[in-house]
């Protein structure tokens, strides 16, 4: 991108020289145009303050359909032309998106992560991505001296923070050579579903695409030249192309509403040693978007219990002090959206030890966690933690209830042990599991693949009169005259409670039905039971249990 040319590699500079020569040759021939095949792709431009004043009406009138504008750089720089370009482009009907020029930095996992999160937060504060706009873009052209492994860590932390706050997966802008040389041609981001805006200046019909054709996904946007002649610009501008006739389907959808809800808990990066910087990662949240995060660090006993807030420790990072020695630390994250605020805490660190030169690494899952068991109501599922590097010493669990596709998940309150018994509320859903491993280098979460759809337990033949509920089993009771039958799924009736169903209209009865239902020792049930009648009950009858959990309504 224009603002970053001084940082381009020698190869990229050579590409630029060749691109300019090509433009000159085409101009001499009187045929300055996009490369062959442009008719099948939407044309666009990317801009920053380097372009100066832009006549967006002329740009739109020349069949350009989208633009990306620079919003921010590093942790402090703001492109002053961003709001002007945004208003001008959108006012003329162009699809608009924002990009951040990354300035990676850091000396270890905690400071690398903190740098990425701070820059992502800075970008969101300036860009403020809106529904209907194109997804955010991370422009990678600088390494900050980071190794490929650490640069990938920085990139992942930036992308994760933007997604946590907006629910939107960002794009990555990079040249093929940069990706190959500076990120070891990793395909991890492609496999994670992040799409590529490739910068390859060529007159060919297609660009070079790194990471094995970006994991088979190919390019989504292509910056094919740094010197397109476009009406509305005083000088040439970066020319781009979308891999299709209209980038509209990529636009950010309507943001979710409601209060935030955690799905992957916060974690801590760094070694719990006196004088060492720790960084809090806010985790993943459902519910209302966009969301903002604040953090309160807490000091706990060595086992991670009895935690109290640490005065003035409210930043993304925290340097363990001498007073923390022998204590575990916890990061409590508050997530706020227009729909409300929710709070979640990280697993505790190990007890803070004395400083030292020993190197420890944050746990990383090399084999993902998995779920073992039969997905039928009443059956127990068991967590397999997978395999991890970083020598984790403890694991925390959070079971999730997901939609049928297994992609939209929410934490199940209280489901935090290694086993989980499926309830009637899980029927028709899928289940997932987040395992958080904690070791000397901090904590990290990994998510198991979702199960198949949870099925209802088979209901046995009804027993006349009464039946005691058995753990893990469905049940059925009929009246002696077979006028009605009540059935329930495992967990809807307390284990061992006796269910009775007899003819009558006495209280407490199901109004107008001619039957009396009883559950010993219970007046409120967590899930409804079902009552079927041999003949249609009278109009106005109260049948079954209401959704507010009340077992019956008195006659």
XYZ file of C-alpha atoms in Angstrom:
555
model
C 0.000 0.000 0.000
C 1.193 3.472 -0.791
C 1.943 4.483 2.787
C 4.257 1.530 3.255
C 6.497 1.480 0.207
C 9.662 2.468 2.114
C 9.372 -0.836 4.000
C 8.973 -3.102 0.964
C 11.549 -5.790 0.349
C 13.932 -5.677 -2.588
C 11.752 -8.169 -4.421
C 8.660 -6.033 -3.870
C 10.589 -3.008 -5.131
C 11.492 -4.949 -8.252
C 7.814 -5.817 -8.698
C 7.004 -2.114 -8.464
C 9.617 -1.194 -11.067
C 8.317 -3.824 -13.443
C 4.757 -2.683 -12.796
C 5.621 0.934 -13.651
C 7.411 -0.122 -16.820
C 4.358 -2.113 -17.828
C 2.095 0.884 -17.240
C 4.360 3.087 -19.347
C 4.415 0.540 -22.130
C 0.648 0.280 -22.149
C 0.294 4.052 -22.069
C 2.528 4.356 -25.116
C 0.356 1.779 -26.828
C -2.728 3.797 -25.876
C -4.246 0.905 -23.964
C -3.745 1.546 -20.263
C -6.111 -0.878 -18.533
C -6.400 -3.594 -15.927
C -4.931 -7.013 -16.785
C -6.835 -9.414 -18.977
C -9.862 -11.018 -17.406
C -10.872 -7.887 -15.476
C -14.426 -8.108 -16.782
C -15.077 -11.093 -14.510
C -13.983 -9.232 -11.383
C -15.105 -6.115 -9.544
C -12.528 -3.322 -9.684
C -11.492 -1.290 -6.661
C -8.788 0.898 -5.146
C -7.105 1.251 -1.771
C -6.261 4.672 -0.414
C -4.633 6.627 2.386
C -3.575 10.211 3.029
C -0.993 9.821 0.251
C -3.755 10.164 -2.352
C -4.819 13.592 -1.098
C -8.218 14.882 -2.177
C -10.247 12.287 -4.110
C -13.255 12.907 -6.344
C -15.315 9.859 -5.394
C -18.081 10.693 -7.863
C -15.605 10.243 -10.707
C -14.282 7.015 -9.170
C -17.778 5.549 -8.921
C -18.611 6.777 -12.397
C -15.676 4.799 -13.789
C -17.140 1.437 -12.740
C -15.096 1.041 -9.564
C -17.111 -0.886 -6.993
C -15.131 -0.919 -3.749
C -12.335 0.704 -1.791
C -10.270 0.039 1.297
C -8.997 3.045 3.243
C -6.239 3.217 5.803
C -7.603 3.951 9.276
C -4.671 3.436 11.626
C -1.078 2.337 12.087
C 0.652 0.955 15.149
C -0.861 2.035 18.465
C -1.082 5.804 17.966
C -1.133 6.852 14.309
C -4.427 7.811 12.699
C -4.941 8.496 8.992
C -6.608 11.912 8.984
C -8.262 11.275 5.611
C -10.079 8.147 6.808
C -13.426 9.761 7.742
C -13.396 11.883 4.573
C -12.678 8.887 2.348
C -15.278 6.811 4.140
C -18.014 9.402 3.704
C -17.057 10.104 0.097
C -16.840 6.483 -1.023
C -19.998 5.342 0.740
C -21.847 8.437 -0.428
C -21.165 7.368 -4.013
C -22.297 3.788 -3.394
C -18.897 2.080 -3.238
C -18.382 -0.833 -0.877
C -16.035 0.421 1.813
C -13.616 -1.268 4.184
C -10.867 -0.182 6.581
C -7.321 -1.448 7.012
C -4.724 -1.228 9.760
C -1.017 -1.123 9.027
C 0.524 -3.445 11.583
C 3.660 -2.563 13.524
C 4.438 -5.869 15.268
C 6.571 -5.702 18.399
C 7.365 -7.571 21.590
C 10.118 -9.636 23.149
C 8.157 -12.628 24.391
C 4.688 -14.189 24.221
C 3.113 -11.775 26.722
C 4.437 -8.542 25.196
C 3.876 -9.792 21.636
C 0.259 -10.599 22.483
C -0.206 -7.286 24.290
C 1.177 -5.372 21.288
C -1.255 -7.068 18.923
C -4.272 -6.538 21.186
C -3.402 -2.872 21.727
C -3.136 -2.287 17.974
C -6.391 -4.134 17.289
C -8.145 -2.010 19.910
C -6.644 1.157 18.416
C -7.869 0.141 14.959
C -11.408 -0.622 16.127
C -11.571 2.689 17.960
C -10.674 4.576 14.773
C -12.265 2.427 12.054
C -15.484 1.548 13.899
C -16.526 -1.092 11.328
C -20.223 -0.913 10.534
C -22.772 -3.381 9.212
C -22.805 -3.281 5.414
C -19.092 -2.469 5.175
C -16.360 -4.857 4.099
C -14.519 -6.789 6.831
C -11.452 -5.212 8.468
C -8.009 -5.860 7.014
C -4.635 -6.341 8.699
C -1.902 -4.992 6.412
C 1.270 -7.009 6.990
C 4.409 -5.499 5.511
C 6.591 -5.051 8.607
C 7.918 -7.670 11.025
C 9.245 -5.570 13.902
C 12.156 -7.992 13.999
C 9.922 -10.895 15.024
C 10.690 -14.436 13.928
C 8.144 -16.220 11.711
C 6.747 -18.055 14.745
C 6.402 -14.881 16.792
C 5.019 -12.895 13.861
C 2.357 -15.568 13.405
C 1.598 -15.286 17.135
C 1.240 -11.505 16.805
C -0.982 -11.818 13.735
C -3.202 -14.402 15.403
C -3.626 -12.224 18.504
C -4.620 -9.211 16.351
C -7.151 -11.223 14.358
C -8.563 -12.848 17.509
C -9.068 -9.506 19.244
C -10.917 -7.984 16.290
C -13.125 -11.059 16.042
C -13.782 -11.099 19.797
C -14.895 -7.477 19.723
C -16.869 -7.459 16.463
C -17.679 -11.079 15.674
C -16.119 -10.507 12.234
C -13.211 -12.427 10.699
C -10.657 -10.001 9.263
C -8.728 -10.297 6.010
C -4.949 -10.413 5.725
C -3.068 -8.257 3.204
C 0.403 -9.513 2.266
C 2.628 -10.114 -0.725
C 3.553 -13.683 -1.682
C 7.218 -13.101 -0.877
C 6.506 -11.518 2.505
C 4.305 -14.435 3.489
C 6.841 -17.004 2.345
C 9.895 -15.312 3.856
C 8.507 -13.724 7.017
C 5.794 -16.210 7.993
C 7.351 -19.425 6.650
C 4.485 -19.769 4.174
C 2.176 -20.973 6.942
C -1.287 -22.166 5.929
C -2.634 -21.911 9.487
C -4.589 -18.709 8.854
C -6.127 -20.062 5.661
C -7.160 -23.221 7.499
C -8.636 -20.996 10.215
C -10.955 -19.431 7.638
C -9.188 -16.074 7.255
C -9.220 -14.817 3.671
C -6.366 -13.254 1.698
C -5.901 -9.917 -0.020
C -2.763 -10.659 -2.007
C -0.390 -7.929 -3.189
C 1.210 -9.090 -6.441
C 1.842 -6.460 -9.100
C 1.697 -8.178 -12.452
C 0.099 -7.900 -15.886
C -0.788 -11.579 -15.744
C -4.314 -12.872 -15.437
C -3.803 -14.161 -11.895
C -1.467 -13.509 -8.963
C 0.930 -15.750 -7.119
C -0.856 -16.995 -3.998
C 1.176 -18.207 -0.998
C 0.431 -21.001 1.481
C -0.568 -23.597 -1.125
C -3.043 -21.307 -2.852
C -4.098 -20.097 0.590
C -5.151 -23.532 1.745
C -7.092 -24.113 -1.465
C -9.240 -21.005 -0.932
C -7.311 -18.860 -3.407
C -7.242 -15.073 -3.306
C -10.276 -12.989 -2.386
C -8.877 -9.541 -3.186
C -5.876 -8.885 -5.411
C -3.824 -5.702 -5.512
C -2.615 -6.085 -9.075
C -0.783 -2.755 -9.447
C 0.491 0.192 -7.444
C -0.159 2.603 -10.313
C -3.632 2.406 -11.790
C -4.871 5.479 -13.643
C -8.313 6.104 -12.176
C -10.484 9.193 -12.776
C -10.868 11.167 -9.569
C -7.216 10.830 -8.481
C -4.512 13.393 -9.191
C -1.913 10.631 -9.482
C -1.923 6.880 -9.922
C -3.322 4.724 -7.133
C -3.201 1.102 -5.998
C -5.524 -0.952 -8.191
C -7.436 -3.886 -6.729
C -9.748 -6.605 -7.848
C -12.318 -8.800 -6.106
C -12.631 -12.461 -7.114
C -16.191 -12.046 -8.314
C -18.544 -9.468 -9.785
C -19.577 -7.869 -6.471
C -17.960 -7.975 -2.999
C -21.338 -7.255 -1.416
C -21.803 -10.819 -0.080
C -18.691 -10.297 2.081
C -20.215 -7.308 3.869
C -20.519 -7.302 7.642
C -23.993 -8.419 8.649
C -26.239 -6.811 11.221
C -24.545 -6.935 14.592
C -26.064 -9.182 17.235
C -27.889 -7.506 20.095
C -28.273 -8.271 23.770
C -25.759 -8.577 26.587
C -22.411 -10.294 25.966
C -22.083 -13.980 26.876
C -18.746 -15.731 27.227
C -18.141 -18.852 25.164
C -14.349 -19.225 25.550
C -13.013 -17.922 28.875
C -10.231 -15.339 29.203
C -6.669 -16.614 29.443
C -3.315 -15.280 30.630
C -0.095 -15.262 28.606
C 3.279 -15.215 30.335
C 5.246 -16.805 33.154
C 4.039 -16.176 36.692
C 7.313 -14.795 38.031
C 8.117 -11.661 39.987
C 9.027 -8.857 37.579
C 7.542 -10.628 34.544
C 4.837 -9.050 32.393
C 1.621 -11.012 31.962
C -0.986 -10.296 29.300
C -4.729 -10.963 29.495
C -6.538 -12.344 26.447
C -10.272 -11.573 26.749
C -11.542 -14.832 25.251
C -14.489 -15.292 22.908
C -17.914 -13.806 23.512
C -21.343 -14.230 22.003
C -24.246 -11.845 22.399
C -24.242 -8.168 21.527
C -21.596 -6.679 19.244
C -19.477 -4.635 19.036
C -18.127 -5.245 22.515
C -15.397 -3.562 24.540
C -13.270 -5.095 27.267
C -11.839 -3.951 30.571
C -9.644 -6.023 32.848
C -9.140 -6.266 36.611
C -6.227 -8.347 37.875
C -6.761 -10.234 41.116
C -4.425 -11.842 43.626
C -5.514 -15.245 44.945
C -4.145 -17.836 47.312
C -1.703 -20.387 45.924
C -4.565 -22.663 44.863
C -6.302 -19.898 42.913
C -9.103 -19.293 45.442
C -10.028 -16.369 47.726
C -9.159 -13.766 45.096
C -9.140 -10.010 45.744
C -8.663 -7.141 43.250
C -5.177 -5.653 42.959
C -5.279 -1.883 43.316
C -4.814 0.004 40.015
C -4.169 -3.245 38.093
C -6.744 -2.587 35.395
C -4.741 -2.740 32.184
C -4.316 -5.376 29.503
C -0.969 -6.279 31.059
C 0.298 -6.703 34.605
C 3.831 -7.051 35.958
C 3.926 -9.511 38.827
C 5.219 -7.785 41.968
C 7.112 -9.084 44.976
C 3.860 -8.937 46.954
C 2.402 -11.522 44.548
C 5.032 -14.128 45.389
C 3.354 -17.371 46.410
C -0.029 -16.202 45.095
C -1.878 -17.174 41.935
C -3.185 -14.407 39.671
C -6.484 -14.133 37.819
C -7.611 -11.746 35.080
C -11.287 -10.775 35.375
C -12.612 -9.429 32.070
C -15.730 -7.277 31.805
C -17.344 -7.240 28.366
C -19.728 -4.392 27.559
C -22.054 -3.804 24.622
C -25.125 -1.647 24.157
C -27.117 -4.587 25.543
C -25.336 -4.808 28.872
C -22.215 -6.057 30.633
C -20.994 -9.530 31.562
C -17.961 -10.727 33.497
C -15.714 -13.787 33.118
C -12.484 -14.793 34.839
C -9.431 -16.582 33.525
C -8.178 -19.770 35.136
C -5.616 -18.881 37.823
C -1.931 -18.885 37.023
C 0.492 -21.033 38.926
C 1.661 -19.466 42.177
C 3.996 -16.573 41.382
C 7.626 -17.544 41.871
C 10.878 -15.631 42.000
C 12.284 -14.236 38.766
C 14.813 -16.161 36.747
C 16.217 -16.711 33.307
C 14.519 -20.048 32.758
C 12.343 -20.170 29.653
C 8.830 -21.610 29.780
C 6.244 -21.649 27.034
C 2.514 -21.174 26.993
C 0.611 -24.452 26.515
C -0.432 -25.187 22.936
C -2.796 -27.981 21.906
C -1.137 -30.257 19.358
C -4.144 -32.583 19.370
C -7.483 -30.891 19.965
C -9.717 -31.886 22.875
C -12.494 -34.317 22.062
C -15.792 -35.506 23.494
C -16.499 -39.145 24.286
C -19.976 -40.556 24.836
C -23.410 -41.174 23.346
C -25.358 -38.039 22.436
C -28.706 -39.053 23.918
C -30.504 -37.221 26.719
C -29.555 -38.673 30.095
C -26.186 -40.003 28.956
C -22.882 -38.647 30.246
C -20.268 -37.124 27.978
C -16.620 -37.156 29.016
C -13.842 -34.758 28.067
C -10.571 -35.881 26.549
C -8.131 -32.986 26.965
C -6.046 -33.833 23.890
C -2.280 -33.393 23.893
C -0.411 -30.201 24.759
C 3.039 -28.707 24.681
C 4.164 -26.379 27.473
C 3.771 -28.968 30.261
C 0.345 -27.891 31.555
C -0.286 -28.661 35.205
C -4.064 -28.213 35.252
C -7.069 -28.114 32.959
C -10.343 -26.206 33.195
C -13.517 -27.172 31.346
C -16.492 -25.299 29.925
C -19.232 -27.198 28.110
C -21.132 -25.359 25.393
C -24.542 -25.811 23.797
C -24.414 -25.112 20.050
C -26.772 -24.858 17.111
C -27.306 -27.761 14.737
C -24.267 -26.787 12.654
C -22.020 -26.615 15.726
C -20.850 -23.091 14.880
C -22.875 -20.843 17.190
C -22.203 -21.858 20.793
C -22.887 -20.508 24.274
C -21.471 -21.625 27.591
C -23.753 -23.809 29.720
C -23.851 -22.239 33.202
C -22.259 -24.462 35.824
C -21.062 -27.089 33.324
C -17.385 -26.827 34.275
C -16.294 -30.368 35.135
C -14.707 -33.010 32.922
C -18.043 -34.798 32.557
C -21.467 -33.556 31.508
C -24.846 -35.290 31.621
C -27.083 -34.422 28.689
C -30.391 -32.825 29.644
C -33.760 -32.407 27.918
C -32.629 -28.860 27.109
C -29.884 -30.279 24.882
C -32.219 -32.261 22.616
C -31.895 -31.039 19.034
C -28.673 -29.141 19.773
C -25.014 -30.121 19.517
C -22.458 -29.954 22.326
C -18.932 -28.607 22.323
C -16.240 -28.219 24.952
C -13.550 -25.637 25.697
C -10.511 -26.964 27.551
C -8.131 -24.408 29.066
C -4.655 -25.656 29.916
C -2.517 -23.805 32.462
C 1.238 -24.159 32.866
C 4.290 -22.141 33.737
C 3.955 -20.024 30.577
C 0.327 -19.069 31.123
C -2.937 -20.547 29.915
C -4.521 -21.237 26.561
C -7.872 -22.605 25.420
C -8.701 -25.139 22.732
C -12.131 -26.210 21.530
C -13.402 -29.687 20.728
C -15.375 -30.388 17.585
C -19.107 -30.333 18.201
C -20.994 -33.575 18.668
C -23.836 -34.737 16.491
C -27.381 -33.686 17.306
C -28.519 -34.752 20.758
C -31.405 -37.222 20.493
C -34.248 -37.834 22.917
C -34.040 -40.960 25.038
C -36.325 -43.805 24.053
C -39.552 -43.690 26.060
C -40.620 -47.062 27.536
C -44.149 -48.457 27.602
C -46.241 -46.639 30.228
C -46.772 -48.071 33.701
C -50.310 -47.639 35.135
C -50.666 -45.402 38.165
C -47.157 -44.485 39.294
C -43.433 -44.911 38.621
C -40.208 -43.776 40.280
C -37.909 -41.793 37.960
C -34.618 -43.569 37.218
C -31.405 -41.652 36.554
C -30.513 -41.491 32.872
C -33.803 -42.991 31.717
C -37.017 -41.671 30.233
C -40.280 -42.714 31.860
C -44.011 -42.995 31.236
C -47.072 -43.364 33.478
C -50.696 -43.808 32.387
C -53.974 -43.593 34.267
C -55.556 -46.912 35.157
C -58.301 -46.284 32.591
C -55.742 -45.234 29.902
C -57.406 -41.872 29.350
C -54.036 -40.079 29.641
C -50.299 -40.774 29.668
C -47.464 -38.625 31.022
C -43.925 -39.054 29.631
C -40.636 -37.396 30.536
C -37.038 -37.264 29.419
C -34.106 -37.998 31.752
C -33.537 -35.089 34.112
C -37.010 -33.569 33.801
C -38.109 -35.357 36.972
C -35.768 -35.622 39.993
C -34.107 -39.021 40.225
C -36.083 -41.240 42.582
C -39.175 -39.001 42.626
C -42.466 -40.851 42.138
C -44.714 -39.697 39.318
C -48.429 -40.458 39.662
C -51.256 -39.934 37.191
C -54.798 -40.736 38.357
C -58.319 -39.795 37.192
C -59.998 -36.923 39.004
C -60.577 -33.191 39.177
C -59.475 -32.556 42.745
C -56.713 -30.066 43.505
C -53.952 -29.966 42.555
C -55.210 -30.966 39.135
C -54.524 -30.062 35.533
C -57.541 -27.851 34.952
C -60.327 -29.391 32.916
C -58.407 -32.534 32.003
C -59.939 -35.024 34.412
C -56.526 -36.185 35.655
C -54.387 -35.415 38.679
C -50.601 -35.354 38.173
C -48.230 -35.637 41.103
C -44.440 -35.576 41.474
C -43.303 -36.472 44.978
C -41.179 -33.823 46.644
C -41.346 -31.386 43.712
C -43.499 -28.447 42.743
C -41.108 -26.993 40.151
C -39.345 -28.964 37.438
C -36.410 -27.785 35.295
C -37.924 -29.093 32.040
C -41.484 -29.878 30.942
C -43.107 -33.280 30.809
C -45.622 -34.276 28.147
C -49.213 -35.439 28.668
C -51.127 -37.168 25.898
C -54.841 -37.947 25.987
C -56.722 -40.796 24.352
C -59.439 -38.303 23.408
C -59.179 -34.564 22.903
C -59.440 -32.757 26.269
C -62.050 -30.038 26.768
C -61.292 -26.546 25.501
C -59.418 -24.444 28.032
C -57.667 -27.396 29.625
C -54.233 -26.784 31.152
C -52.029 -29.562 29.813
C -48.436 -30.228 30.825
C -46.034 -27.828 32.462
C -45.702 -24.154 31.731
C -42.468 -22.749 30.330
C -41.742 -20.833 33.540
C -41.055 -24.113 35.343
C -44.276 -24.318 37.386
C -45.357 -27.947 37.614
C -49.073 -27.241 37.536
C -51.607 -24.489 37.966
C -54.200 -25.128 40.681
C -57.782 -25.592 39.460
